[in-house]
Short mmCIF file of C-alpha atoms and ligand atoms in Angstrom, two decimals:
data_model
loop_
_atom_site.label_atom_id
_atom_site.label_comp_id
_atom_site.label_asym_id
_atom_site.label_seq_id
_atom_site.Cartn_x
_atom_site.Cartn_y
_atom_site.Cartn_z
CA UNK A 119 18.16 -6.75 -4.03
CA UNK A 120 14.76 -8.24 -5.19
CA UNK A 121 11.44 -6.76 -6.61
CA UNK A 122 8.55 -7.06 -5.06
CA UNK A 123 4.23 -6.97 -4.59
CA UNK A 124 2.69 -5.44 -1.33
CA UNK A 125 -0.11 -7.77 -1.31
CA UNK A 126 -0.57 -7.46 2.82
CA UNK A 127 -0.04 -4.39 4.84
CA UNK A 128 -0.58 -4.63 8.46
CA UNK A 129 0.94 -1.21 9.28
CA UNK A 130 4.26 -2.06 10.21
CA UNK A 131 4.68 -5.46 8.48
CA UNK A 132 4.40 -6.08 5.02
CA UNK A 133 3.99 -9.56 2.83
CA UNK A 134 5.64 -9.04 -0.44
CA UNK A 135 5.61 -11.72 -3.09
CA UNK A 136 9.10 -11.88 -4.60
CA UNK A 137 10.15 -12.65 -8.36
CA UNK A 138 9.52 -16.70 -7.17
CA UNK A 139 6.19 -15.80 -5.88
CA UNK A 140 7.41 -16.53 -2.50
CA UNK A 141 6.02 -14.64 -0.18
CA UNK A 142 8.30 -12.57 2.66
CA UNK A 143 7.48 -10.75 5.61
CA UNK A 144 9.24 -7.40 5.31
CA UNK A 145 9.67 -4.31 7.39
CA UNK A 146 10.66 -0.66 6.30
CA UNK A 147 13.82 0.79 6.47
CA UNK A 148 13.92 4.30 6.71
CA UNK A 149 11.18 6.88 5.94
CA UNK A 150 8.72 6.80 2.84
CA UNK A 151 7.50 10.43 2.13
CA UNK A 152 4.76 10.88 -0.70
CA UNK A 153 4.51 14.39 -2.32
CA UNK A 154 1.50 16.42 -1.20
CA UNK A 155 -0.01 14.58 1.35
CA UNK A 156 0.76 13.33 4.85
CA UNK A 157 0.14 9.57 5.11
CA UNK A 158 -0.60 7.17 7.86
CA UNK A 159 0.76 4.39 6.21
CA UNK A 160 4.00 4.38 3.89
CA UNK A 161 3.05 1.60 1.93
CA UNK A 162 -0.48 -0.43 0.79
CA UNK A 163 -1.31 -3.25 -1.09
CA UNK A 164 -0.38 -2.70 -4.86
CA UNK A 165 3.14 -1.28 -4.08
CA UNK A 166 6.02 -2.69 -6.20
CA UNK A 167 9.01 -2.48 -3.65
CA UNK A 168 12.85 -3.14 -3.75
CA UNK A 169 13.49 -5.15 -0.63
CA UNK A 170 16.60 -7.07 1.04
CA UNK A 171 16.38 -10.38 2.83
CA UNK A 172 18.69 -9.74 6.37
CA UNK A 173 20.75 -12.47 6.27
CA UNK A 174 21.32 -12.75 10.12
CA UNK A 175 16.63 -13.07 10.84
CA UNK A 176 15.66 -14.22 7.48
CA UNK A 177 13.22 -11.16 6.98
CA UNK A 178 13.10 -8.77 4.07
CA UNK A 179 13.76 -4.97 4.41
CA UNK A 180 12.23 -2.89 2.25
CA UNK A 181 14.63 -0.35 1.02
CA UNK A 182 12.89 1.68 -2.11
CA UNK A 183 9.06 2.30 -3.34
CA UNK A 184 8.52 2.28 -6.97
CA UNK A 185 6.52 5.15 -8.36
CA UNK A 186 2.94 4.88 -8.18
CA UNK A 187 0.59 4.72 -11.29
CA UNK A 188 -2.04 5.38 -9.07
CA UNK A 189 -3.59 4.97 -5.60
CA UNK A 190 -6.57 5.02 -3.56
CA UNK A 191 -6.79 7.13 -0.39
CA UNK A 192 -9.04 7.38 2.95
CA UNK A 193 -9.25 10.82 4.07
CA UNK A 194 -9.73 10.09 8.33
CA UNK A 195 -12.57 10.79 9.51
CA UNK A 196 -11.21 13.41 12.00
CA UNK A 197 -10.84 16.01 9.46
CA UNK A 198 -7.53 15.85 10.14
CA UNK A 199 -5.37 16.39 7.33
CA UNK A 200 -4.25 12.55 7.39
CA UNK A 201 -4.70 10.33 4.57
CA UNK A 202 -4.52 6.36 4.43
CA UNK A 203 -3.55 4.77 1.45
CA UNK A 204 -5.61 1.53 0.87
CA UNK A 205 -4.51 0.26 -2.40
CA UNK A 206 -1.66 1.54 -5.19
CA UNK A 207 -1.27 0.75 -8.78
CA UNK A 208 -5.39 -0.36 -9.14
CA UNK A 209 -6.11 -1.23 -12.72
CA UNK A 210 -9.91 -1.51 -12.31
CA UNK A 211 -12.58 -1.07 -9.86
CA UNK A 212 -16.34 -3.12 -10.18
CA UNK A 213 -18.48 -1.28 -8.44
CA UNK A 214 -21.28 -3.58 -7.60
CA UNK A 215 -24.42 -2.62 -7.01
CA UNK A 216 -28.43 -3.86 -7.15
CA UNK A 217 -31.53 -2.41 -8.15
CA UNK A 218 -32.44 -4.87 -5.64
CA UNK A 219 -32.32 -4.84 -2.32
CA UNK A 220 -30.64 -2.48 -0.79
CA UNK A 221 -31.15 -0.86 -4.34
CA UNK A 222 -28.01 1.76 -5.23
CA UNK A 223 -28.85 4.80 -5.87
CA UNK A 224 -27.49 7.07 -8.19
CA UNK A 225 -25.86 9.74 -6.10
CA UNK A 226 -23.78 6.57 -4.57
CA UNK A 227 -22.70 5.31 -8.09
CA UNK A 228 -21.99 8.94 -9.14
CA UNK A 229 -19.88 9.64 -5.98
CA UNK A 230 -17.64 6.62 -6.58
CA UNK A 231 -17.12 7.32 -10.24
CA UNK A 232 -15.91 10.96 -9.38
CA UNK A 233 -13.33 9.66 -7.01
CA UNK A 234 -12.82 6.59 -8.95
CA UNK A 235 -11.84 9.32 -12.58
CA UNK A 236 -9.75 11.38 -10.12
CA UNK A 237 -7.62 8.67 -9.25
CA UNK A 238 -7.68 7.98 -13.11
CA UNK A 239 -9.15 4.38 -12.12
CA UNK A 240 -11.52 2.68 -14.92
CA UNK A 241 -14.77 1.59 -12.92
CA UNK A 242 -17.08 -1.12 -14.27
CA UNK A 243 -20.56 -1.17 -13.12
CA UNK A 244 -21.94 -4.36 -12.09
CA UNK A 245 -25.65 -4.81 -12.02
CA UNK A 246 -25.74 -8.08 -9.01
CA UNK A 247 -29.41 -9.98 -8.20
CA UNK A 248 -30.35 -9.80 -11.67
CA UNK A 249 -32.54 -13.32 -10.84
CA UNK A 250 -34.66 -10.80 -8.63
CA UNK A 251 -35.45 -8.02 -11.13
CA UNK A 252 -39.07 -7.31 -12.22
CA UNK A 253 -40.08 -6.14 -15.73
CA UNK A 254 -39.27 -2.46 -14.60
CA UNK A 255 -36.32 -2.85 -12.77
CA UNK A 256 -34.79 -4.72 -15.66
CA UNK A 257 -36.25 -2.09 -17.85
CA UNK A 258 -34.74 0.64 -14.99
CA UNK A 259 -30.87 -1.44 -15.69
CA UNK A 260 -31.39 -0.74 -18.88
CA UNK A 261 -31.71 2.57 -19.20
CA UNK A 262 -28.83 3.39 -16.30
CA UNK A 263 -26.54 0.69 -18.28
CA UNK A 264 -27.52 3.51 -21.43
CA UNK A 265 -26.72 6.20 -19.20
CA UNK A 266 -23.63 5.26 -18.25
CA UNK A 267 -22.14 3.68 -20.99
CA UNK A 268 -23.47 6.46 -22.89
CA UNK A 269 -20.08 8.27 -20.82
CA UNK A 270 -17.94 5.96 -21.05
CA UNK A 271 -18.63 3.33 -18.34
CA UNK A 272 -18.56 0.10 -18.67
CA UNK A 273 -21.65 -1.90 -17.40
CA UNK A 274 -22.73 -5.61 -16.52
CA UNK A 275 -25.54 -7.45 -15.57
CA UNK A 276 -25.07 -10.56 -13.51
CA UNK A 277 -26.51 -12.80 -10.95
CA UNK A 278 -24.28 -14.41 -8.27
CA UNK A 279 -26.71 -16.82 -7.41
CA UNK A 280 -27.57 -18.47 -10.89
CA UNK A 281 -24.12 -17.65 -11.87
CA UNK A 282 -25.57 -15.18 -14.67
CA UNK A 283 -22.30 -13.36 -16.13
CA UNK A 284 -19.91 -14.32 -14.01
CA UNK A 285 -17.74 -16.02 -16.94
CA UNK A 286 -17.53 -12.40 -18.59
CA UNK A 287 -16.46 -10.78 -15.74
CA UNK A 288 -13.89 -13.72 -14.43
CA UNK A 289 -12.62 -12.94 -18.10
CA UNK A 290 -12.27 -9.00 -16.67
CA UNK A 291 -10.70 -9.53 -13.81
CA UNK A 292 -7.90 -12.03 -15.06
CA UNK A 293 -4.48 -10.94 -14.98
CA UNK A 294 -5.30 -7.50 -13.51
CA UNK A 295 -5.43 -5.87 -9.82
CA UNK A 296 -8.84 -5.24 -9.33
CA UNK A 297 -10.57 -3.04 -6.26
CA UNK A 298 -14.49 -4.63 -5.80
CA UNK A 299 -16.95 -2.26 -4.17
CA UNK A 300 -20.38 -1.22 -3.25
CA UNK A 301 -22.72 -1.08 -0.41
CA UNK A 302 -22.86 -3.54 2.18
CA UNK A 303 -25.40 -6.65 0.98
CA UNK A 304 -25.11 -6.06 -2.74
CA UNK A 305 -23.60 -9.24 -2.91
CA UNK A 306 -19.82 -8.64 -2.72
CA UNK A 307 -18.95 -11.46 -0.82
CA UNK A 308 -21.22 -13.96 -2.33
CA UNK A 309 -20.18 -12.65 -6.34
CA UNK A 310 -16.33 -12.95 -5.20
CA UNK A 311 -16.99 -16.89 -3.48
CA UNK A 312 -18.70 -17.24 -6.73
CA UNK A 313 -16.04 -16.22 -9.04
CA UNK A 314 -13.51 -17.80 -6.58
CA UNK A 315 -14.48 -20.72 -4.71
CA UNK A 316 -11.24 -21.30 -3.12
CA UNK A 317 -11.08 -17.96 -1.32
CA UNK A 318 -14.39 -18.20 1.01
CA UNK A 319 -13.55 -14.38 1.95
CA UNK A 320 -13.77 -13.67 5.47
CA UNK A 321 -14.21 -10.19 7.05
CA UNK A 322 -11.59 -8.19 6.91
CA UNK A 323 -9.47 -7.99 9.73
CA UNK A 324 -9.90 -4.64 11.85
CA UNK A 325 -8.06 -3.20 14.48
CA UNK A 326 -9.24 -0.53 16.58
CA UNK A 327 -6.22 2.03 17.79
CA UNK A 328 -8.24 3.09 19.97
CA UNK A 329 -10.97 1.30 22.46
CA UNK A 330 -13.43 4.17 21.92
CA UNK A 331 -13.63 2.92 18.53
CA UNK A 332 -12.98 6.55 16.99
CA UNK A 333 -9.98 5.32 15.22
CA UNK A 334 -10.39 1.98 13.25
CA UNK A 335 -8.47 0.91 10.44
CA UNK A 336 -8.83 -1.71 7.98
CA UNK A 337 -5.85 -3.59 6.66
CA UNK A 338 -6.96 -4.43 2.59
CA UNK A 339 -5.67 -7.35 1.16
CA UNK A 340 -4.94 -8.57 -2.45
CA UNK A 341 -6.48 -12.27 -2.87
CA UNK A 342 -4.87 -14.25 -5.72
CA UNK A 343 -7.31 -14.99 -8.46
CA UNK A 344 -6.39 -18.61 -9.79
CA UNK A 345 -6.24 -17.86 -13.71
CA UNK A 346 -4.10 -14.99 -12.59
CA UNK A 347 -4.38 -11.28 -11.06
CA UNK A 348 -5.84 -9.81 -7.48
CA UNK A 349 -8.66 -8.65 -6.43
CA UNK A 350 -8.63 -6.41 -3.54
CA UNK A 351 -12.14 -6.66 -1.69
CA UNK A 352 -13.69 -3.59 0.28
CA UNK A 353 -15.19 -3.25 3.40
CA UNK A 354 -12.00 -1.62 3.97
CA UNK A 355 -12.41 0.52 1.07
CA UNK A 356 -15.40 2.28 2.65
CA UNK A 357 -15.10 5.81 2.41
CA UNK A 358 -13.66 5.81 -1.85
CA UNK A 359 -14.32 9.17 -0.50
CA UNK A 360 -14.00 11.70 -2.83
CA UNK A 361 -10.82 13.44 -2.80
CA UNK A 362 -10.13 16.83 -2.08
CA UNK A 363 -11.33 18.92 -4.93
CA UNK A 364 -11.98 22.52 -5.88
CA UNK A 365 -15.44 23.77 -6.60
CA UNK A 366 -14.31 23.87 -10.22
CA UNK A 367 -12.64 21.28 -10.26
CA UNK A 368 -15.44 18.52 -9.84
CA UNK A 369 -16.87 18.80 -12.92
CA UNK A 370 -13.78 17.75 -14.58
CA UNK A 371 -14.93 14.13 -13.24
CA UNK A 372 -18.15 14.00 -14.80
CA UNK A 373 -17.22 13.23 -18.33
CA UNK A 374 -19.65 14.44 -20.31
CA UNK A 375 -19.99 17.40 -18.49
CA UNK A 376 -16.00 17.98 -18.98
CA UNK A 377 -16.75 17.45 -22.87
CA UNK A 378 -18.52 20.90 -22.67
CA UNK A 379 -17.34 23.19 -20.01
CA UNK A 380 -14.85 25.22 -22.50
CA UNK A 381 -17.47 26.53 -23.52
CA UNK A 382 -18.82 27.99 -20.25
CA UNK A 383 -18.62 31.65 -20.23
CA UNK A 384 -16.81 32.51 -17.05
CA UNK A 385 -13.76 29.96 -16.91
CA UNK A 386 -14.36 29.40 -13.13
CA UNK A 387 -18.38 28.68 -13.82
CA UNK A 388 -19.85 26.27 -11.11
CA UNK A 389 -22.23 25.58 -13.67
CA UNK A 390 -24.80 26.18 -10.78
CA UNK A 391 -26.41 29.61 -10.97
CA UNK A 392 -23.55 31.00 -13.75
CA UNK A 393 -24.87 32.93 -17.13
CA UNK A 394 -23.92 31.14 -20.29
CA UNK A 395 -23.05 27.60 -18.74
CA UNK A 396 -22.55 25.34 -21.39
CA UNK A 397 -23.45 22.28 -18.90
CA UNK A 398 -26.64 23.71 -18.30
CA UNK A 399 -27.16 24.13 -21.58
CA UNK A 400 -26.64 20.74 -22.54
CA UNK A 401 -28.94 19.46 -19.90
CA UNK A 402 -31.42 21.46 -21.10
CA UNK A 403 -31.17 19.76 -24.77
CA UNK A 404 -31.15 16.44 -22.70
CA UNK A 405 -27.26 15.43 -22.90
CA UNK A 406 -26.77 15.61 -19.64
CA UNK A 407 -29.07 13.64 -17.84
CA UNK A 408 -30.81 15.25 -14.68
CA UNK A 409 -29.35 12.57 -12.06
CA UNK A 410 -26.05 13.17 -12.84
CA UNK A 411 -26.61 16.56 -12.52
CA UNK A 412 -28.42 16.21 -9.17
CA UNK A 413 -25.16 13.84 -7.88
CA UNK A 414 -23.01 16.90 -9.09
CA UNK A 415 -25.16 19.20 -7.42
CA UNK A 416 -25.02 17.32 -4.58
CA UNK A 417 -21.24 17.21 -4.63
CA UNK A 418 -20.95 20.70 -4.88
CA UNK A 419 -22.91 22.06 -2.19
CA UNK A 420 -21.73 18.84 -0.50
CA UNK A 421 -24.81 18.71 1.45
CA UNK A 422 -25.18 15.28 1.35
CA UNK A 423 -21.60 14.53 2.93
CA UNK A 424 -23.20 13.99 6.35
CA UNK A 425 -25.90 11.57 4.83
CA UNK A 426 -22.94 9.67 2.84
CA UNK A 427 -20.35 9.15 6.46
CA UNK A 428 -23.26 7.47 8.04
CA UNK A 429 -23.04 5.57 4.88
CA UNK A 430 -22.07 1.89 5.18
CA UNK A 431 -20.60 1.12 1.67
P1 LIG B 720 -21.90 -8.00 0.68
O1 LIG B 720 -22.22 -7.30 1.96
O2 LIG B 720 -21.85 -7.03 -0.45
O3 LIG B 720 -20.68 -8.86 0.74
O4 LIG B 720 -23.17 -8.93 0.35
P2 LIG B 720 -23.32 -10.50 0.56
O5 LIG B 720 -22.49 -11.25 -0.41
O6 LIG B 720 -23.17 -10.83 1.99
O7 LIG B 720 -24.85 -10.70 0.09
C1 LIG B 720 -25.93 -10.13 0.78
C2 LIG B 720 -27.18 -10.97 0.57
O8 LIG B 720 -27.57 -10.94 -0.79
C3 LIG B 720 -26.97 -12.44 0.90
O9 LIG B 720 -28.13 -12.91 1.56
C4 LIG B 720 -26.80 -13.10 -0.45
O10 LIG B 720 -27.22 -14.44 -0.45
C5 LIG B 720 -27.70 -12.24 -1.31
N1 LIG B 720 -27.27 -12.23 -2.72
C6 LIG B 720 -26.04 -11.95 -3.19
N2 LIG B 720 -26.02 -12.00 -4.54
C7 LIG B 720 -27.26 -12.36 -4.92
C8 LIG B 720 -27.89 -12.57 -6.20
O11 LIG B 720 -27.30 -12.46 -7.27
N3 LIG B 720 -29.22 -12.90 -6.20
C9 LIG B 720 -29.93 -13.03 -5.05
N4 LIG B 720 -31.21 -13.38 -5.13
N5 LIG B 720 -29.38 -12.82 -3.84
C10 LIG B 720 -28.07 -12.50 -3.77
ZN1 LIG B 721 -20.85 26.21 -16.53
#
């Protein structure tokens, strides 16, 4: 028996790269079953396994799935109540993003740090196209890169064309398994050739179950970073929709509105239209900044959810 990294999942193969860094196709024996939720897919990316080689074909079996530190699902878009992992056991996630063009906008970043501090993933922000910014847009990064490290997020400016910050974030990324995100033409692609010359990404593969192109799933893979760690890029990683959550419970991912709501009067406050809310009260005295409580607004009445599927990010 070996130990092994998912680092391809294909849906009913997997590569895992054994103790020797070898690299074995593997299939599953038996059934997987995660507590909770119904899965399309056993295994993703980021799972350490126990596997078997068959002596008689050559090719591994997996035979046990190590507990999970954390992972990253895809509810389906079908409302069904189907889940697809995409990645396990992330230690970080850059979201990358541009005041640029297409410029992010808050209720995006917002969105993907709620999921992002419900699957207990830290989430650097990186600030991309830097070499494009104005006086006011740099003076517009520095007040968001206030904001949010003001709660506890880390944030970065860089440029992947003039190569502005990339050294500090190669530094980030080494020895780690890293999830990249962000709208499409933020600069993904570009930032990650940058960083990694070698790897020239190409698109993700897709495969369509079905012709009508209802059903289409993304296979995520982990790229080897050359001083050491993975990075697992995103197209596939559309949707780091938010999980399901309570009406309460949402809050709890906005930190600094978490820092307060014990003090809310009613214990199930919304902090919406409630008497005595202790979040509204702080963004009254300005420590909760209006934005953020827009994006939770926005998550709450989830009116936006329409606006967000159309979404490409
Ligand atoms: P992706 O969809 O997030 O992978 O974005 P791409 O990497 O394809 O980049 C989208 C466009 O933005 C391309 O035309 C890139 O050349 C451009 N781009 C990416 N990063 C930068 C940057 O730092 N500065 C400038 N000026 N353009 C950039
Ligand atoms: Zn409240």
């Amino acid at each position: 028996m070996k130990q092994g990294l998912v680092i391809k999942s294909t849906g009913s193969w997997y590569q895992v790269k054994g103790p020797d860094h070898q690299v074995l196709d593997c299939k599953i024996r038996g059934k997987f079953r995660l507590k909770g939720i119904t899965t399309t897919n056993p295994l993703a990316v980021g799972d350490h396994v126990d596997y078997d080689i068959d002596p008689k074909t050559g090719q591994g079996v997996i035979t046990h799935i190590h507990e999970r530190r954390n992972y990253i699902i895809r509810k389906s878009i079908n409302l069904s109540k189907q889940a697809h992992i995409l990645a396990a056991n992330v230690d970080e996630a850059f979201l990358i993003i541009t005041l640029a063009s297409p410029k992010t906008f808050p209720a995006f970043i917002d969105r993907f740090l709620v999921s992002a501090q419900a699957y207990r993933i830290p989430v650097t922000l990186i600030f991309n196209k830097t070499d494009l910014y104005t006086d006011d847009l740099l003076s517009e990064m520095h007040q968001l890169m206030a904001l949010y490290n003001g709660i506890g997020y880390r944030c970065h400016a860089v440029s992947a064309k003039t190569g502005q910050g990339i050294s500090t974030l190669k530094g980030w990324l080494t020895n780690k398994v890293s999830v990249i995100s962000g709208h499409s033409g933020v600069g993904k692609s570009t930032l990650i050739n940058t960083l990694e010359p070698h790897l020239q990404l190409k698109t993700l593969e897709i495969s369509s179950y079905h012709e009508s192109g209802k059903h289409t799933t993304t296979f995520p893979e982990m790229h080897p970073l050359t001083d050491g760690g993975y990075i697992i890029d995103t197209p596939g990683i559309k949707g780091f929709g938010v999980v399901d959550m309570d009406k309460t419970e949402i809050a709890h991912y906005f930190p600094e509105m978490f820092a307060v709501l014990q003090n809310c009067r009613f214990y199930n406050c919304t902090h919406h239209h409630e008497p005595g809310c202790a979040v509204k009260e702080a963004l009254e005295l300005g420590h909760i900044s209006p934005s953020r409580y827009r994006s939770y607004l926005g998550l709450l009445t989830n009116d936006d959810d329409e606006k967000y599927r159309q979404l490409d990010y």
